[in-house]
Amino acid sequence: MKYQKILIAGEWRDSTDPVGSFHGLDPAKKQWLDAEFPISGSAEVFAMIEAGKIAAKEMRSVSPEKIAAFLEQYAFNIEAKETQLTDVAHNETALPVEPRLKSIELPRTINQMRQAALAVRERSWCLATLDTKSNIHAKYGALGSPVVVFGPNNFPFAFNSMAGSDFVSAIAAGNPVIAKANPGHPETTKIFAEAAFEALKSSGLPLSSIQLFYHTPPEVGLQLVSHPGIGATAFTGSKSAGLKLKEAADRAGKPIYLEMSSVNPVVLMPGALRDHSEQIATEFYQSCSMGAGQFCTNPGILILQDNEDGKEFVQNIINLYRINPPGILLSASGPSSLSHSVGVLKKAGAEVLIGGKEADREGYSFENTLLSVSGDVFIEHSEKLQSEMFGTATLLVLIKNPEQMVEVVESFSGNLTASIYSDRKGEDEELYQKIEPVLRIKVGRLLNDKMPTSVSVVSSMNHGGPFPATGHPGFTAVGIPGSFLRFAGLQCYDNVRANRLPPELQDKNPTGAMWRLIDGHWSVGNVN
Amino acid sequence: MKYQKILIAGEWRDSTDPVGSFHGLDPAKKQWLDAEFPISGSAEVFAMIEAGKIAAKEMRSVSPEKIAAFLEQYAFNIEAKETQLTDVAHNETALPVEPRLKSIELPRTINQMRQAALAVRERSWCLATLDTKSNIHAKYGALGSPVVVFGPNNFPFAFNSMAGSDFVSAIAAGNPVIAKANPGHPETTKIFAEAAFEALKSSGLPLSSIQLFYHTPPEVGLQLVSHPGIGATAFTGSKSAGLKLKEAADRAGKPIYLEMSSVNPVVLMPGALRDHSEQIATEFYQSCSMGAGQFCTNPGILILQDNEDGKEFVQNIINLYRINPPGILLSASGPSSLSHSVGVLKKAGAEVLIGGKEADREGYSFENTLLSVSGDVFIEHSEKLQSEMFGTATLLVLIKNPEQMVEVVESFSGNLTASIYSDRKGEDEELYQKIEPVLRIKVGRLLNDKMPTSVSVVSSMNHGGPFPATGHPGFTAVGIPGSFLRFAGLQCYDNVRANRLPPELQDKNPTGAMWRLIDGHWSVGNVN
């Protein structure tokens, strides 16, 4: 067959109505890769919805234990394909095999799959609430329709539409998934799908509960997220694509969870710079250059005072940006997109301190870039100056006094994260207390003395934030139960006979370990 | 002064830019009431947003105890105005003082305010999550911007924009409220605002944390819900108005919680009709006629088998609809709107069994109305036949066999509730097991052997449901913590120094009664 097969309705099949085709690209060599993938048209995508609807119905009678076992088997299959996955992902993304792909991202992907399996088995995530006096009970439950997942280009494993947090969360909550591969790593996604489908066959889950296509024209994407037959969509990617999908989904009344853009401001308070300038510079450079700067939580704006300490710090990071080679970007559009963003910032009054143009090295690359702007100019053109630069490119905002730091922060729109570095003696405390309340409501995750690029997979994690970082300030893409609850509806049972209640709401605790809110008390016990 | 004052920026003031005015209407006498209320233009509404933004900032340092005390004092003030409130609301809505306004709706309103106060004081609602190993903590917290509340016409107390669940939930979560009165009961809303403002003055909350206007042109409503300065909107009302507001809010990335429409299907299984026909008929009539049928949870579609039992039941309810006088509707548009809906259903193939036109009695009224349609026709024209009739008007769907019952139910769109009546001997059980999974994912609350019109104020309540009943299947307008969480963002603290954490996330449990998820265990204790 000419094209790679898609996974549809329980089998690997040739695309029946490809509207085109594409190849993966090796960004390090600027060479197309061999395999050719179909671009699916609407008939094929709609056929997936129909198969997904049937699978959703069947999944209602699949026990959580089976879903957990599927996730565990899938994690095991991924481990067995470690070398294949990291090699292929490296070819498709130029991300280094070590440490990034093999020692960081793949273990994290497997870890979050296993965490999800445990949570599915324990069942606490569904927030079962029992009011025994009124005989009313509620829990979160599967949407009853397939969930569509669009994965981003920058995490071929941990946010892969076939293996990442959105995929795992949707399945964990009991929904089938229709995954659209990111065209930046189609082969990686195909290998995941093969591992998943192998696990699926012996799991007792419907064979159509995971489906995969590789690409589709934008208008079909809009039809998909607004289709009556789907339950919800998760999208991680660019703001422009995200906003278009959001509009289509919103109009149809379909939930859509978006992670779109974030400049992740880092605030360096005067005392922090005085005491730890060099250490912060190193941390900052490491955070900015991780994955060639292509992280959702990459620190894109750094705020510091334009005094002696500030000048010294800026000189330090200019040096770090100069002596370290730039990384290879994920795609051919990387350098031009960065050039464009740098242009937008320059036009709005920012000055290039170093870098600012495509790098003269093999592969798609862009010079490590620093721009700077005064606090006055930032406040005046804050919208433009908050344009995301997807790479190792940071805007320094040099403020004239601590009061202006507050003003600058007030002009921020919604972000995933914000970090505040302050001294240890309490000299920055007054300023912290002024800035924290302003930042707190603008970001999902607030950090102290730490760069934002590490996202721990724990219950308290919020990998989300107010619009336009995402579409809603109350949801997270990482962290159980929050990430699962996005793909569930609140299901209340009023006066429903005991034998007809789902096991999670019956008197006996179904696992002996499931936390339930019984008459206002959280408990792992039975109803007395 | 010519017009009633609005409550803006901490004081009762004359409207500065009224674009018109209106009067309340006594629907029983079809007479305009004396007081004249301003229709606010955009400048005034925007001024409220500015005052609300400042109040939101100030509220960050207001303790939960003060918010709880405000709600309790407000509840106390409402009790003191019981006679005034019920008299005025009766004049404005024609709802009977007894039992509805005085013995049911006002006590419920006060009760949910006191429940909210207790919850605010205990603090469990914010779902504090502590991961001590990674030093990451999270909780839900105020949006940091005012919340806009549009109240419906049908609950002058319990869903009043100045006293109902949305108002209370938004304040409880720490947000200022900008309330738009429902023009059906402006005077009632003004009395609430007076009681609230009196409580506010001694509470320590900012004086601009509650504001009230009475009416505004539709375009200003759209500007309001999409304004960068607001945090979120709650709307209860018609689907047409709700969808317009939703589109504006969605485009601006502003959360909006809508309760728009629901036909609340009631399924009578063959055994239930055989065993309890008369009792169900009585319950059904009572539920349908409550509040002259103007309930969000009014049963608008009844599904039963077209056999001997079914025919007898239909005859029973025709009799009940005939011998009982119709109620008075809330507004002048009530009868015409019902006429229109009946017309839509007739055009789609439904037949009028009784009623169907404006009633010949004093006040705005519409005959108790029953329509019927076969299962075949319903399946063919299910969209049109699911049009909401806001009054005592029900569509009977007469199905030819149990299998068709499943098909009919499959054609439903999202609803707040669905009820299933079945026999006690288990003869309906097989059919129940077929129908329940279909209905479960289409409604927020599933009932057994009970009509849907009573909404208990308990944690497990879901007064919500999939689109188009509301805008999202995971949120509820009634029930703590769900109703509060709509007006909160997920706020994660990563590596934040202990003394800078909010009290809810520090080692010591701030109330000794607050439930927190500490390292995967729910507890009211301290961190060890």
mmCIF file of N, CA, C and O in Angstrom, chain A residues 429-487:
data_model
loop_
_atom_site.group_PDB
_atom_site.id
_atom_site.type_symbol
_atom_site.label_atom_id
_atom_site.label_comp_id
_atom_site.label_asym_id
_atom_site.label_seq_id
_atom_site.Cartn_x
_atom_site.Cartn_y
_atom_site.Cartn_z
ATOM 1 N N GLU A 429 9.884 40.919 50.833
ATOM 2 C CA GLU A 429 8.571 40.424 51.251
ATOM 3 C C GLU A 429 7.439 41.418 50.962
ATOM 4 O O GLU A 429 6.358 41.038 50.522
ATOM 5 N N GLU A 430 7.702 42.678 51.217
ATOM 6 C CA GLU A 430 6.655 43.683 51.003
ATOM 7 C C GLU A 430 6.249 43.717 49.526
ATOM 8 O O GLU A 430 5.064 43.751 49.193
ATOM 9 N N LEU A 431 7.256 43.692 48.670
ATOM 10 C CA LEU A 431 6.980 43.706 47.228
ATOM 11 C C LEU A 431 6.256 42.416 46.805
ATOM 12 O O LEU A 431 5.326 42.441 45.995
ATOM 13 N N TYR A 432 6.685 41.288 47.394
ATOM 14 C CA TYR A 432 6.034 40.007 47.084
ATOM 15 C C TYR A 432 4.542 40.088 47.398
ATOM 16 O O TYR A 432 3.698 39.647 46.615
ATOM 17 N N GLN A 433 4.238 40.660 48.547
ATOM 18 C CA GLN A 433 2.830 40.724 48.969
ATOM 19 C C GLN A 433 2.005 41.640 48.077
ATOM 20 O O GLN A 433 0.781 41.546 48.048
ATOM 21 N N LYS A 434 2.683 42.543 47.367
ATOM 22 C CA LYS A 434 1.957 43.388 46.409
ATOM 23 C C LYS A 434 1.774 42.674 45.071
ATOM 24 O O LYS A 434 0.771 42.843 44.392
ATOM 25 N N ILE A 435 2.781 41.912 44.699
ATOM 26 C CA ILE A 435 2.759 41.291 43.362
ATOM 27 C C ILE A 435 1.984 39.972 43.354
ATOM 28 O O ILE A 435 1.294 39.649 42.388
ATOM 29 N N GLU A 436 2.074 39.227 44.439
ATOM 30 C CA GLU A 436 1.448 37.908 44.461
ATOM 31 C C GLU A 436 -0.052 37.955 44.158
ATOM 32 O O GLU A 436 -0.544 37.179 43.323
ATOM 33 N N PRO A 437 -0.819 38.856 44.803
ATOM 34 C CA PRO A 437 -2.256 38.849 44.522
ATOM 35 C C PRO A 437 -2.575 39.165 43.067
ATOM 36 O O PRO A 437 -3.555 38.664 42.511
ATOM 37 N N VAL A 438 -1.732 39.989 42.448
ATOM 38 C CA VAL A 438 -1.966 40.345 41.047
ATOM 39 C C VAL A 438 -1.692 39.136 40.156
ATOM 40 O O VAL A 438 -2.484 38.790 39.272
ATOM 41 N N LEU A 439 -0.579 38.474 40.401
ATOM 42 C CA LEU A 439 -0.216 37.321 39.576
ATOM 43 C C LEU A 439 -1.121 36.125 39.831
ATOM 44 O O LEU A 439 -1.448 35.366 38.912
ATOM 45 N N ARG A 440 -1.505 35.945 41.089
ATOM 46 C CA ARG A 440 -2.230 34.735 41.491
ATOM 47 C C ARG A 440 -3.435 34.451 40.600
ATOM 48 O O ARG A 440 -3.693 33.306 40.221
ATOM 49 N N ILE A 441 -4.199 35.494 40.307
ATOM 50 C CA ILE A 441 -5.433 35.269 39.551
ATOM 51 C C ILE A 441 -5.187 35.209 38.045
ATOM 52 O O ILE A 441 -6.094 34.918 37.280
ATOM 53 N N LYS A 442 -3.948 35.443 37.641
ATOM 54 C CA LYS A 442 -3.651 35.430 36.203
ATOM 55 C C LYS A 442 -2.998 34.140 35.746
ATOM 56 O O LYS A 442 -2.765 33.961 34.558
ATOM 57 N N VAL A 443 -2.652 33.263 36.670
ATOM 58 C CA VAL A 443 -1.921 32.052 36.288
ATOM 59 C C VAL A 443 -2.501 30.821 36.974
ATOM 60 O O VAL A 443 -3.127 30.906 38.033
ATOM 61 N N GLY A 444 -2.235 29.665 36.374
ATOM 62 C CA GLY A 444 -2.657 28.412 36.993
ATOM 63 C C GLY A 444 -1.709 27.971 38.098
ATOM 64 O O GLY A 444 -2.128 27.501 39.149
ATOM 65 N N ARG A 445 -0.406 28.138 37.856
ATOM 66 C CA ARG A 445 0.592 27.661 38.819
ATOM 67 C C ARG A 445 1.541 28.799 39.154
ATOM 68 O O ARG A 445 2.123 29.401 38.258
ATOM 69 N N LEU A 446 1.660 29.064 40.430
ATOM 70 C CA LEU A 446 2.547 30.133 40.906
ATOM 71 C C LEU A 446 3.744 29.475 41.582
ATOM 72 O O LEU A 446 3.573 28.620 42.456
ATOM 73 N N LEU A 447 4.952 29.868 41.168
ATOM 74 C CA LEU A 447 6.148 29.246 41.732
ATOM 75 C C LEU A 447 6.982 30.241 42.529
ATOM 76 O O LEU A 447 6.961 31.435 42.256
ATOM 77 N N ASN A 448 7.704 29.723 43.490
ATOM 78 C CA ASN A 448 8.705 30.501 44.229
ATOM 79 C C ASN A 448 10.074 29.913 43.948
ATOM 80 O O ASN A 448 10.253 28.679 44.061
ATOM 81 N N ASP A 449 11.024 30.768 43.616
ATOM 82 C CA ASP A 449 12.439 30.386 43.571
ATOM 83 C C ASP A 449 12.669 29.157 42.692
ATOM 84 O O ASP A 449 13.473 28.288 43.020
ATOM 85 N N LYS A 450 11.969 29.087 41.597
ATOM 86 C CA LYS A 450 12.001 27.879 40.768
ATOM 87 C C LYS A 450 11.517 28.255 39.373
ATOM 88 O O LYS A 450 10.561 29.025 39.232
ATOM 89 N N MET A 451 12.172 27.691 38.355
ATOM 90 C CA MET A 451 11.728 27.940 36.990
ATOM 91 C C MET A 451 10.544 27.017 36.662
ATOM 92 O O MET A 451 10.422 25.938 37.238
ATOM 93 N N PRO A 452 9.701 27.443 35.711
ATOM 94 C CA PRO A 452 8.411 26.751 35.525
ATOM 95 C C PRO A 452 8.438 25.498 34.661
ATOM 96 O O PRO A 452 7.404 24.832 34.534
ATOM 97 N N THR A 453 9.584 25.148 34.080
ATOM 98 C CA THR A 453 9.537 24.097 33.049
ATOM 99 C C THR A 453 9.313 22.682 33.553
ATOM 100 O O THR A 453 9.013 21.797 32.761
ATOM 101 N N SER A 454 9.453 22.436 34.843
ATOM 102 C CA SER A 454 9.187 21.073 35.291
ATOM 103 C C SER A 454 7.741 20.937 35.786
ATOM 104 O O SER A 454 7.314 21.658 36.681
ATOM 105 N N VAL A 455 6.993 20.012 35.169
ATOM 106 C CA VAL A 455 5.578 19.798 35.512
ATOM 107 C C VAL A 455 5.452 18.450 36.223
ATOM 108 O O VAL A 455 5.446 17.403 35.584
ATOM 109 N N SER A 456 5.389 18.465 37.547
ATOM 110 C CA SER A 456 5.275 17.206 38.296
ATOM 111 C C SER A 456 3.890 16.594 38.095
ATOM 112 O O SER A 456 2.889 17.308 38.085
ATOM 113 N N VAL A 457 3.866 15.262 37.987
ATOM 114 C CA VAL A 457 2.580 14.589 37.816
ATOM 115 C C VAL A 457 2.041 14.209 39.197
ATOM 116 O O VAL A 457 2.195 13.085 39.666
ATOM 117 N N VAL A 458 1.428 15.205 39.868
ATOM 118 C CA VAL A 458 0.836 14.995 41.194
ATOM 119 C C VAL A 458 -0.577 15.592 41.188
ATOM 120 O O VAL A 458 -0.917 16.391 40.316
ATOM 121 N N SER A 459 -1.367 15.185 42.193
ATOM 122 C CA SER A 459 -2.768 15.626 42.237
ATOM 123 C C SER A 459 -2.918 17.134 42.294
ATOM 124 O O SER A 459 -3.896 17.697 41.805
ATOM 125 N N SER A 460 -1.978 17.797 42.956
ATOM 126 C CA SER A 460 -2.103 19.244 43.140
ATOM 127 C C SER A 460 -1.564 20.036 41.953
ATOM 128 O O SER A 460 -1.611 21.259 41.967
ATOM 129 N N MET A 461 -1.052 19.365 40.937
ATOM 130 C CA MET A 461 -0.531 20.093 39.775
ATOM 131 C C MET A 461 -1.678 20.795 39.057
ATOM 132 O O MET A 461 -2.762 20.256 38.931
ATOM 133 N N ASN A 462 -1.434 22.013 38.620
ATOM 134 C CA ASN A 462 -2.332 22.643 37.671
ATOM 135 C C ASN A 462 -1.547 22.981 36.419
ATOM 136 O O ASN A 462 -0.758 23.924 36.411
ATOM 137 N N HIS A 463 -1.757 22.185 35.390
ATOM 138 C CA HIS A 463 -1.201 22.526 34.089
ATOM 139 C C HIS A 463 -2.357 23.102 33.280
ATOM 140 O O HIS A 463 -2.948 22.456 32.413
ATOM 141 N N GLY A 464 -2.695 24.316 33.663
ATOM 142 C CA GLY A 464 -3.797 25.047 33.061
ATOM 143 C C GLY A 464 -3.658 26.485 33.492
ATOM 144 O O GLY A 464 -2.664 26.844 34.136
ATOM 145 N N GLY A 465 -4.639 27.285 33.199
ATOM 146 C CA GLY A 465 -4.583 28.682 33.608
ATOM 147 C C GLY A 465 -5.653 29.463 32.883
ATOM 148 O O GLY A 465 -6.301 28.943 31.970
ATOM 149 N N PRO A 466 -5.872 30.722 33.302
ATOM 150 C CA PRO A 466 -6.929 31.526 32.688
ATOM 151 C C PRO A 466 -6.687 31.779 31.193
ATOM 152 O O PRO A 466 -5.550 31.774 30.730
ATOM 153 N N PHE A 467 -7.745 31.989 30.471
ATOM 154 C CA PHE A 467 -7.705 32.372 29.058
ATOM 155 C C PHE A 467 -6.748 33.550 28.868
ATOM 156 O O PHE A 467 -6.753 34.446 29.693
ATOM 157 N N PRO A 468 -5.954 33.596 27.806
ATOM 158 C CA PRO A 468 -5.903 32.670 26.686
ATOM 159 C C PRO A 468 -4.898 31.528 26.841
ATOM 160 O O PRO A 468 -4.608 30.870 25.852
ATOM 161 N N ALA A 469 -4.386 31.312 28.051
ATOM 162 C CA ALA A 469 -3.489 30.156 28.219
ATOM 163 C C ALA A 469 -4.268 28.877 27.929
ATOM 164 O O ALA A 469 -3.782 27.962 27.266
ATOM 165 N N THR A 470 -5.476 28.808 28.461
ATOM 166 C CA THR A 470 -6.396 27.709 28.139
ATOM 167 C C THR A 470 -7.776 28.345 27.923
ATOM 168 O O THR A 470 -7.880 29.572 27.874
ATOM 169 N N GLY A 471 -8.800 27.521 27.872
ATOM 170 C CA GLY A 471 -10.142 28.044 27.650
ATOM 171 C C GLY A 471 -10.937 28.274 28.922
ATOM 172 O O GLY A 471 -12.019 28.857 28.876
ATOM 173 N N HIS A 472 -10.438 27.811 30.081
ATOM 174 C CA HIS A 472 -11.220 27.880 31.322
ATOM 175 C C HIS A 472 -10.254 27.805 32.507
ATOM 176 O O HIS A 472 -9.348 26.970 32.499
ATOM 177 N N PRO A 473 -10.463 28.649 33.538
ATOM 178 C CA PRO A 473 -9.485 28.693 34.629
ATOM 179 C C PRO A 473 -9.599 27.544 35.634
ATOM 180 O O PRO A 473 -8.796 27.464 36.563
ATOM 181 N N GLY A 474 -10.568 26.656 35.464
ATOM 182 C CA GLY A 474 -10.802 25.645 36.495
ATOM 183 C C GLY A 474 -10.302 24.245 36.142
ATOM 184 O O GLY A 474 -10.467 23.331 36.938
ATOM 185 N N PHE A 475 -9.716 24.063 34.966
ATOM 186 C CA PHE A 475 -9.352 22.713 34.533
ATOM 187 C C PHE A 475 -7.843 22.564 34.334
ATOM 188 O O PHE A 475 -7.176 23.499 33.928
ATOM 189 N N THR A 476 -7.348 21.385 34.581
ATOM 190 C CA THR A 476 -5.929 21.105 34.377
ATOM 191 C C THR A 476 -5.737 19.918 33.446
ATOM 192 O O THR A 476 -6.531 18.972 33.477
ATOM 193 N N ALA A 477 -4.658 19.956 32.663
ATOM 194 C CA ALA A 477 -4.349 18.849 31.748
ATOM 195 C C ALA A 477 -3.490 17.792 32.416
ATOM 196 O O ALA A 477 -3.300 16.703 31.879
ATOM 197 N N VAL A 478 -2.941 18.098 33.586
ATOM 198 C CA VAL A 478 -2.088 17.156 34.314
ATOM 199 C C VAL A 478 -2.529 17.161 35.773
ATOM 200 O O VAL A 478 -2.776 18.221 36.347
ATOM 201 N N GLY A 479 -2.572 15.967 36.369
ATOM 202 C CA GLY A 479 -2.973 15.894 37.781
ATOM 203 C C GLY A 479 -4.333 15.241 37.924
ATOM 204 O O GLY A 479 -5.317 15.721 37.380
ATOM 205 N N ILE A 480 -4.357 14.138 38.651
ATOM 206 C CA ILE A 480 -5.597 13.385 38.884
ATOM 207 C C ILE A 480 -6.187 13.860 40.213
ATOM 208 O O ILE A 480 -5.445 14.003 41.177
ATOM 209 N N PRO A 481 -7.478 14.139 40.319
ATOM 210 C CA PRO A 481 -8.536 13.814 39.373
ATOM 211 C C PRO A 481 -8.825 14.887 38.329
ATOM 212 O O PRO A 481 -9.555 14.616 37.380
ATOM 213 N N GLY A 482 -8.290 16.114 38.514
ATOM 214 C CA GLY A 482 -8.654 17.208 37.608
ATOM 215 C C GLY A 482 -8.598 16.858 36.129
ATOM 216 O O GLY A 482 -9.524 17.162 35.370
ATOM 217 N N SER A 483 -7.517 16.179 35.717
ATOM 218 C CA SER A 483 -7.378 15.905 34.282
ATOM 219 C C SER A 483 -8.446 14.921 33.793
ATOM 220 O O SER A 483 -8.910 15.010 32.659
ATOM 221 N N PHE A 484 -8.871 14.005 34.648
ATOM 222 C CA PHE A 484 -9.942 13.057 34.257
ATOM 223 C C PHE A 484 -11.298 13.776 34.164
ATOM 224 O O PHE A 484 -12.102 13.483 33.292
ATOM 225 N N LEU A 485 -11.536 14.655 35.140
ATOM 226 C CA LEU A 485 -12.875 15.243 35.274
ATOM 227 C C LEU A 485 -13.279 16.069 34.056
ATOM 228 O O LEU A 485 -14.462 16.310 33.821
ATOM 229 N N ARG A 486 -12.270 16.483 33.285
ATOM 230 C CA ARG A 486 -12.598 17.216 32.056
ATOM 231 C C ARG A 486 -13.446 16.372 31.115
ATOM 232 O O ARG A 486 -14.231 16.893 30.326
ATOM 233 N N PHE A 487 -13.272 15.063 31.200
ATOM 234 C CA PHE A 487 -13.938 14.177 30.241
ATOM 235 C C PHE A 487 -15.078 13.399 30.898
ATOM 236 O O PHE A 487 -15.346 12.243 30.573
#
